Amino acid sequence: MRAIDFYKAFKANTKEDTVVEGRTLFDIYKKDAEFTPVVTKIIEKIIQEAGYTSQREYFRIDVIGWVSRYEDMKADAEAEGLKVRAHLWNLKIAVEHENSKSDWSDEVMKLIHVKCPLKVIIGYSYSNERGEIERKKLDFVAKWMQEIDALNKGMDEQYLIILGNGCNSEDGSSDYTDFGYVGYLYNWVEKRFKRIGDE
């Protein structure tokens, strides 16, 4: 699964008017703690539809997706006459969802140390800090990513940050009318996050 595929699937599965347990997804969204289990199920669904097995909190990552090669390893061990427990799987995607409007950057740094083709961070910006301030935060994070040795060992990996609307930082109000999700993909040449659609 590529970053753009995950982003499109995420946007398609997070429509404000979708009804979940008698309430719209948008009503649930405005209550951070209540939205987390709902969005986690959406993430798992996307991962499973990509053909991966999903699992929560492995490596203390919110949701991962992997492909099993257990049967191949087991058959090879049996052919070699070995009594070995077969454990063979490939990690394909790691997803972190962070409600804190000021702390999603920690999830970026955490996932740099995990080896897999796609790393996704879903976070939120204060509604009054979208645009220029959000861009400054993304540039700041991209700059400091360069200081982690593990980053340059994974230049074939994709980093996707999806940011949605959060409360207003000045008065705490939910003064937004939609999710406002925007995807940013890390550009290895420019060493910065570029808005999907602007790359």
mmCIF file of C-alpha atoms in Angstrom:
data_model
loop_
_atom_site.group_PDB
_atom_site.id
_atom_site.type_symbol
_atom_site.label_atom_id
_atom_site.label_comp_id
_atom_site.label_asym_id
_atom_site.label_seq_id
_atom_site.Cartn_x
_atom_site.Cartn_y
_atom_site.Cartn_z
ATOM 1 C CA MET A 1 0.000 0.000 0.000
ATOM 2 C CA ARG A 2 1.303 3.429 -0.919
ATOM 3 C CA ALA A 3 0.778 6.587 1.105
ATOM 4 C CA ILE A 4 -1.602 8.049 -1.472
ATOM 5 C CA ASP A 5 -3.721 4.861 -1.369
ATOM 6 C CA PHE A 6 -3.997 5.012 2.420
ATOM 7 C CA TYR A 7 -4.841 8.715 2.316
ATOM 8 C CA LYS A 8 -7.602 8.240 -0.264
ATOM 9 C CA ALA A 9 -9.064 5.301 1.677
ATOM 10 C CA PHE A 10 -8.911 7.275 4.926
ATOM 11 C CA LYS A 11 -10.707 10.259 3.390
ATOM 12 C CA ALA A 12 -13.328 7.952 1.826
ATOM 13 C CA ASN A 13 -13.984 6.295 5.202
ATOM 14 C CA THR A 14 -14.199 9.505 7.234
ATOM 15 C CA LYS A 15 -17.249 11.303 5.956
ATOM 16 C CA GLU A 16 -18.801 13.733 8.435
ATOM 17 C CA ASP A 17 -22.350 12.451 7.881
ATOM 18 C CA THR A 18 -21.549 8.732 8.328
ATOM 19 C CA VAL A 19 -23.736 7.362 11.145
ATOM 20 C CA VAL A 20 -22.056 5.222 13.795
ATOM 21 C CA GLU A 21 -24.158 3.892 16.666
ATOM 22 C CA GLY A 22 -26.867 6.509 16.115
ATOM 23 C CA ARG A 23 -24.540 9.519 15.874
ATOM 24 C CA THR A 24 -22.739 11.112 12.961
ATOM 25 C CA LEU A 25 -19.024 10.571 12.725
ATOM 26 C CA PHE A 26 -18.596 14.343 12.993
ATOM 27 C CA ASP A 27 -20.467 14.486 16.326
ATOM 28 C CA ILE A 28 -18.183 11.759 17.669
ATOM 29 C CA TYR A 29 -15.137 13.524 16.200
ATOM 30 C CA LYS A 30 -15.717 16.608 18.334
ATOM 31 C CA LYS A 31 -15.133 14.469 21.425
ATOM 32 C CA ASP A 32 -11.486 13.396 21.110
ATOM 33 C CA ALA A 33 -11.578 10.412 23.470
ATOM 34 C CA GLU A 34 -14.754 9.009 21.909
ATOM 35 C CA PHE A 35 -13.378 9.360 18.381
ATOM 36 C CA THR A 36 -10.183 7.367 19.023
ATOM 37 C CA PRO A 37 -11.776 3.872 19.116
ATOM 38 C CA VAL A 38 -13.942 4.722 16.101
ATOM 39 C CA VAL A 39 -11.031 5.960 13.982
ATOM 40 C CA THR A 40 -8.949 2.975 15.088
ATOM 41 C CA LYS A 41 -11.588 0.654 13.611
ATOM 42 C CA ILE A 42 -11.510 2.687 10.390
ATOM 43 C CA ILE A 43 -7.706 2.326 10.232
ATOM 44 C CA GLU A 44 -7.963 -1.429 10.813
ATOM 45 C CA LYS A 45 -10.559 -1.742 8.055
ATOM 46 C CA ILE A 46 -8.306 0.103 5.580
ATOM 47 C CA ILE A 47 -5.344 -2.113 6.480
ATOM 48 C CA GLN A 48 -7.402 -5.305 6.136
ATOM 49 C CA GLU A 49 -8.862 -4.210 2.807
ATOM 50 C CA ALA A 50 -5.264 -3.775 1.574
ATOM 51 C CA GLY A 51 -4.767 -7.493 2.222
ATOM 52 C CA TYR A 52 -2.811 -7.197 5.465
ATOM 53 C CA THR A 53 -3.496 -8.605 8.896
ATOM 54 C CA SER A 54 -4.078 -5.756 11.345
ATOM 55 C CA GLN A 55 -3.053 -5.752 14.958
ATOM 56 C CA ARG A 56 -3.282 -3.166 17.731
ATOM 57 C CA GLU A 57 -0.483 -2.044 20.025
ATOM 58 C CA TYR A 58 2.242 -4.363 18.696
ATOM 59 C CA PHE A 59 5.501 -2.505 19.381
ATOM 60 C CA ARG A 60 3.126 -0.108 21.234
ATOM 61 C CA ILE A 61 2.059 1.252 17.844
ATOM 62 C CA ASP A 62 -1.667 1.998 17.593
ATOM 63 C CA VAL A 63 -2.283 -0.210 14.532
ATOM 64 C CA ILE A 64 0.078 -2.179 12.314
ATOM 65 C CA GLY A 65 -0.499 -4.194 9.169
ATOM 66 C CA TRP A 66 1.539 -7.231 8.240
ATOM 67 C CA VAL A 67 1.663 -10.198 5.873
ATOM 68 C CA SER A 68 2.307 -13.715 7.140
ATOM 69 C CA ARG A 69 4.799 -16.098 5.538
ATOM 70 C CA TYR A 70 4.372 -18.656 8.317
ATOM 71 C CA GLU A 71 3.378 -21.505 6.008
ATOM 72 C CA ASP A 72 6.440 -20.997 3.789
ATOM 73 C CA MET A 73 8.796 -21.129 6.737
ATOM 74 C CA LYS A 74 6.994 -24.085 8.288
ATOM 75 C CA ALA A 75 7.149 -26.080 5.040
ATOM 76 C CA ASP A 76 10.862 -25.300 4.653
ATOM 77 C CA ALA A 77 11.591 -26.367 8.247
ATOM 78 C CA GLU A 78 9.711 -29.629 7.708
ATOM 79 C CA ALA A 79 11.576 -30.269 4.439
ATOM 80 C CA GLU A 80 14.872 -29.750 6.304
ATOM 81 C CA GLY A 81 13.728 -32.090 9.069
ATOM 82 C CA LEU A 82 13.919 -29.301 11.633
ATOM 83 C CA LYS A 83 11.624 -28.870 14.591
ATOM 84 C CA VAL A 84 11.500 -25.099 14.579
ATOM 85 C CA ARG A 85 8.599 -22.871 15.413
ATOM 86 C CA ALA A 86 7.802 -20.874 12.330
ATOM 87 C CA HIS A 87 7.573 -17.120 12.774
ATOM 88 C CA LEU A 88 7.862 -15.192 9.542
ATOM 89 C CA TRP A 89 5.939 -12.026 8.798
ATOM 90 C CA ASN A 90 6.596 -8.739 7.052
ATOM 91 C CA LEU A 91 5.521 -5.456 8.578
ATOM 92 C CA LYS A 92 3.920 -3.342 5.840
ATOM 93 C CA ILE A 93 2.334 -0.365 7.624
ATOM 94 C CA ALA A 94 2.497 1.348 11.019
ATOM 95 C CA VAL A 95 -0.173 3.891 11.991
ATOM 96 C CA GLU A 96 -0.256 6.214 14.991
ATOM 97 C CA HIS A 97 -3.307 8.303 15.879
ATOM 98 C CA GLU A 98 -2.616 11.202 18.240
ATOM 99 C CA ASN A 99 -5.357 13.434 19.660
ATOM 100 C CA SER A 100 -2.961 15.977 21.180
ATOM 101 C CA LYS A 101 -2.745 19.012 18.919
ATOM 102 C CA SER A 102 0.785 19.786 20.107
ATOM 103 C CA ASP A 103 2.317 16.320 20.469
ATOM 104 C CA TRP A 104 1.830 14.420 17.198
ATOM 105 C CA SER A 105 5.475 15.099 16.290
ATOM 106 C CA ASP A 106 6.567 12.506 18.876
ATOM 107 C CA GLU A 107 4.737 9.876 16.843
ATOM 108 C CA VAL A 108 6.771 10.876 13.759
ATOM 109 C CA MET A 109 10.048 10.427 15.633
ATOM 110 C CA LYS A 110 8.875 7.111 17.070
ATOM 111 C CA LEU A 111 7.988 5.647 13.675
ATOM 112 C CA ILE A 112 11.362 6.596 12.178
ATOM 113 C CA HIS A 113 12.798 3.762 14.263
ATOM 114 C CA VAL A 114 10.331 1.199 12.895
ATOM 115 C CA LYS A 115 11.280 -0.473 9.621
ATOM 116 C CA CYS A 116 8.348 -0.784 7.217
ATOM 117 C CA PRO A 117 7.358 0.686 3.844
ATOM 118 C CA LEU A 118 4.583 3.007 5.076
ATOM 119 C CA LYS A 119 4.358 5.036 8.264
ATOM 120 C CA VAL A 120 1.239 7.093 8.912
ATOM 121 C CA ILE A 121 0.641 9.663 11.616
ATOM 122 C CA ILE A 122 -2.896 10.985 12.007
ATOM 123 C CA GLY A 123 -3.001 14.082 14.167
ATOM 124 C CA TYR A 124 -4.794 17.369 14.613
ATOM 125 C CA SER A 125 -3.986 21.061 14.408
ATOM 126 C CA TYR A 126 -5.684 23.789 16.361
ATOM 127 C CA SER A 127 -8.374 25.180 14.048
ATOM 128 C CA ASN A 128 -6.881 28.675 14.234
ATOM 129 C CA GLU A 129 -3.403 27.358 13.360
ATOM 130 C CA ARG A 130 -4.101 25.707 10.013
ATOM 131 C CA GLY A 131 -2.199 27.012 7.012
ATOM 132 C CA GLU A 132 1.003 28.907 7.788
ATOM 133 C CA ILE A 133 1.477 27.761 11.391
ATOM 134 C CA GLU A 134 0.740 24.154 10.401
ATOM 135 C CA ARG A 135 3.330 24.482 7.599
ATOM 136 C CA LYS A 136 5.897 25.804 10.095
ATOM 137 C CA LYS A 137 5.265 22.806 12.372
ATOM 138 C CA LEU A 138 5.685 20.369 9.476
ATOM 139 C CA ASP A 139 8.930 22.057 8.382
ATOM 140 C CA PHE A 140 10.181 22.035 11.966
ATOM 141 C CA VAL A 141 9.480 18.304 12.320
ATOM 142 C CA ALA A 142 11.094 17.537 8.936
ATOM 143 C CA LYS A 143 14.217 19.464 9.984
ATOM 144 C CA TRP A 144 14.596 17.532 13.224
ATOM 145 C CA MET A 145 13.871 14.184 11.554
ATOM 146 C CA GLN A 146 17.285 14.641 9.889
ATOM 147 C CA GLU A 147 18.942 14.317 13.297
ATOM 148 C CA ILE A 148 17.817 10.705 13.724
ATOM 149 C CA ASP A 149 20.350 8.235 12.331
ATOM 150 C CA ALA A 150 17.660 5.689 11.486
ATOM 151 C CA LEU A 151 15.997 8.060 8.990
ATOM 152 C CA ASN A 152 18.644 7.636 6.303
ATOM 153 C CA LYS A 153 18.560 3.864 6.636
ATOM 154 C CA GLY A 154 14.987 3.835 5.340
ATOM 155 C CA MET A 155 14.999 6.070 2.287
ATOM 156 C CA ASP A 156 12.575 3.749 0.528
ATOM 157 C CA GLU A 157 9.948 4.292 3.235
ATOM 158 C CA GLN A 158 7.026 6.694 2.989
ATOM 159 C CA TYR A 159 6.002 9.046 5.786
ATOM 160 C CA LEU A 160 2.437 10.312 5.624
ATOM 161 C CA ILE A 161 1.058 12.855 8.080
ATOM 162 C CA ILE A 162 -2.690 13.453 7.999
ATOM 163 C CA LEU A 163 -3.818 16.482 9.993
ATOM 164 C CA GLY A 164 -7.413 17.340 10.777
ATOM 165 C CA ASN A 165 -9.172 20.173 12.570
ATOM 166 C CA GLY A 166 -8.911 20.422 16.337
ATOM 167 C CA CYS A 167 -10.240 22.891 18.851
ATOM 168 C CA ASN A 168 -9.285 26.554 18.805
ATOM 169 C CA SER A 169 -6.084 27.110 20.838
ATOM 170 C CA GLU A 170 -7.316 30.429 22.240
ATOM 171 C CA ASP A 171 -10.724 29.489 23.636
ATOM 172 C CA GLY A 172 -10.986 25.691 23.252
ATOM 173 C CA SER A 173 -14.053 25.965 21.059
ATOM 174 C CA SER A 174 -14.841 23.518 18.279
ATOM 175 C CA ASP A 175 -15.201 26.299 15.736
ATOM 176 C CA TYR A 176 -14.743 24.119 12.656
ATOM 177 C CA THR A 177 -17.435 22.667 10.408
ATOM 178 C CA ASP A 178 -15.644 19.622 8.971
ATOM 179 C CA PHE A 179 -12.794 17.192 9.599
ATOM 180 C CA GLY A 180 -10.495 19.227 7.381
ATOM 181 C CA TYR A 181 -8.114 16.308 6.881
ATOM 182 C CA VAL A 182 -5.095 17.195 4.763
ATOM 183 C CA GLY A 183 -2.353 14.735 3.834
ATOM 184 C CA TYR A 184 1.345 15.592 3.781
ATOM 185 C CA LEU A 185 3.910 13.223 2.276
ATOM 186 C CA TYR A 186 7.598 13.442 3.154
ATOM 187 C CA ASN A 187 9.688 14.342 0.103
ATOM 188 C CA TRP A 188 13.140 12.745 0.370
ATOM 189 C CA VAL A 189 14.736 15.127 -2.153
ATOM 190 C CA GLU A 190 13.456 18.362 -0.608
ATOM 191 C CA LYS A 191 13.603 16.950 2.947
ATOM 192 C CA ARG A 192 10.204 18.364 3.822
ATOM 193 C CA PHE A 193 6.550 17.394 3.903
ATOM 194 C CA LYS A 194 4.550 18.334 0.840
ATOM 195 C CA ARG A 195 0.792 18.570 0.779
ATOM 196 C CA ILE A 196 -0.730 15.734 -1.241
ATOM 197 C CA GLY A 197 -1.839 17.247 -4.498
ATOM 198 C CA ASP A 198 1.008 19.791 -4.419
ATOM 199 C CA GLU A 199 3.806 17.304 -5.040
#
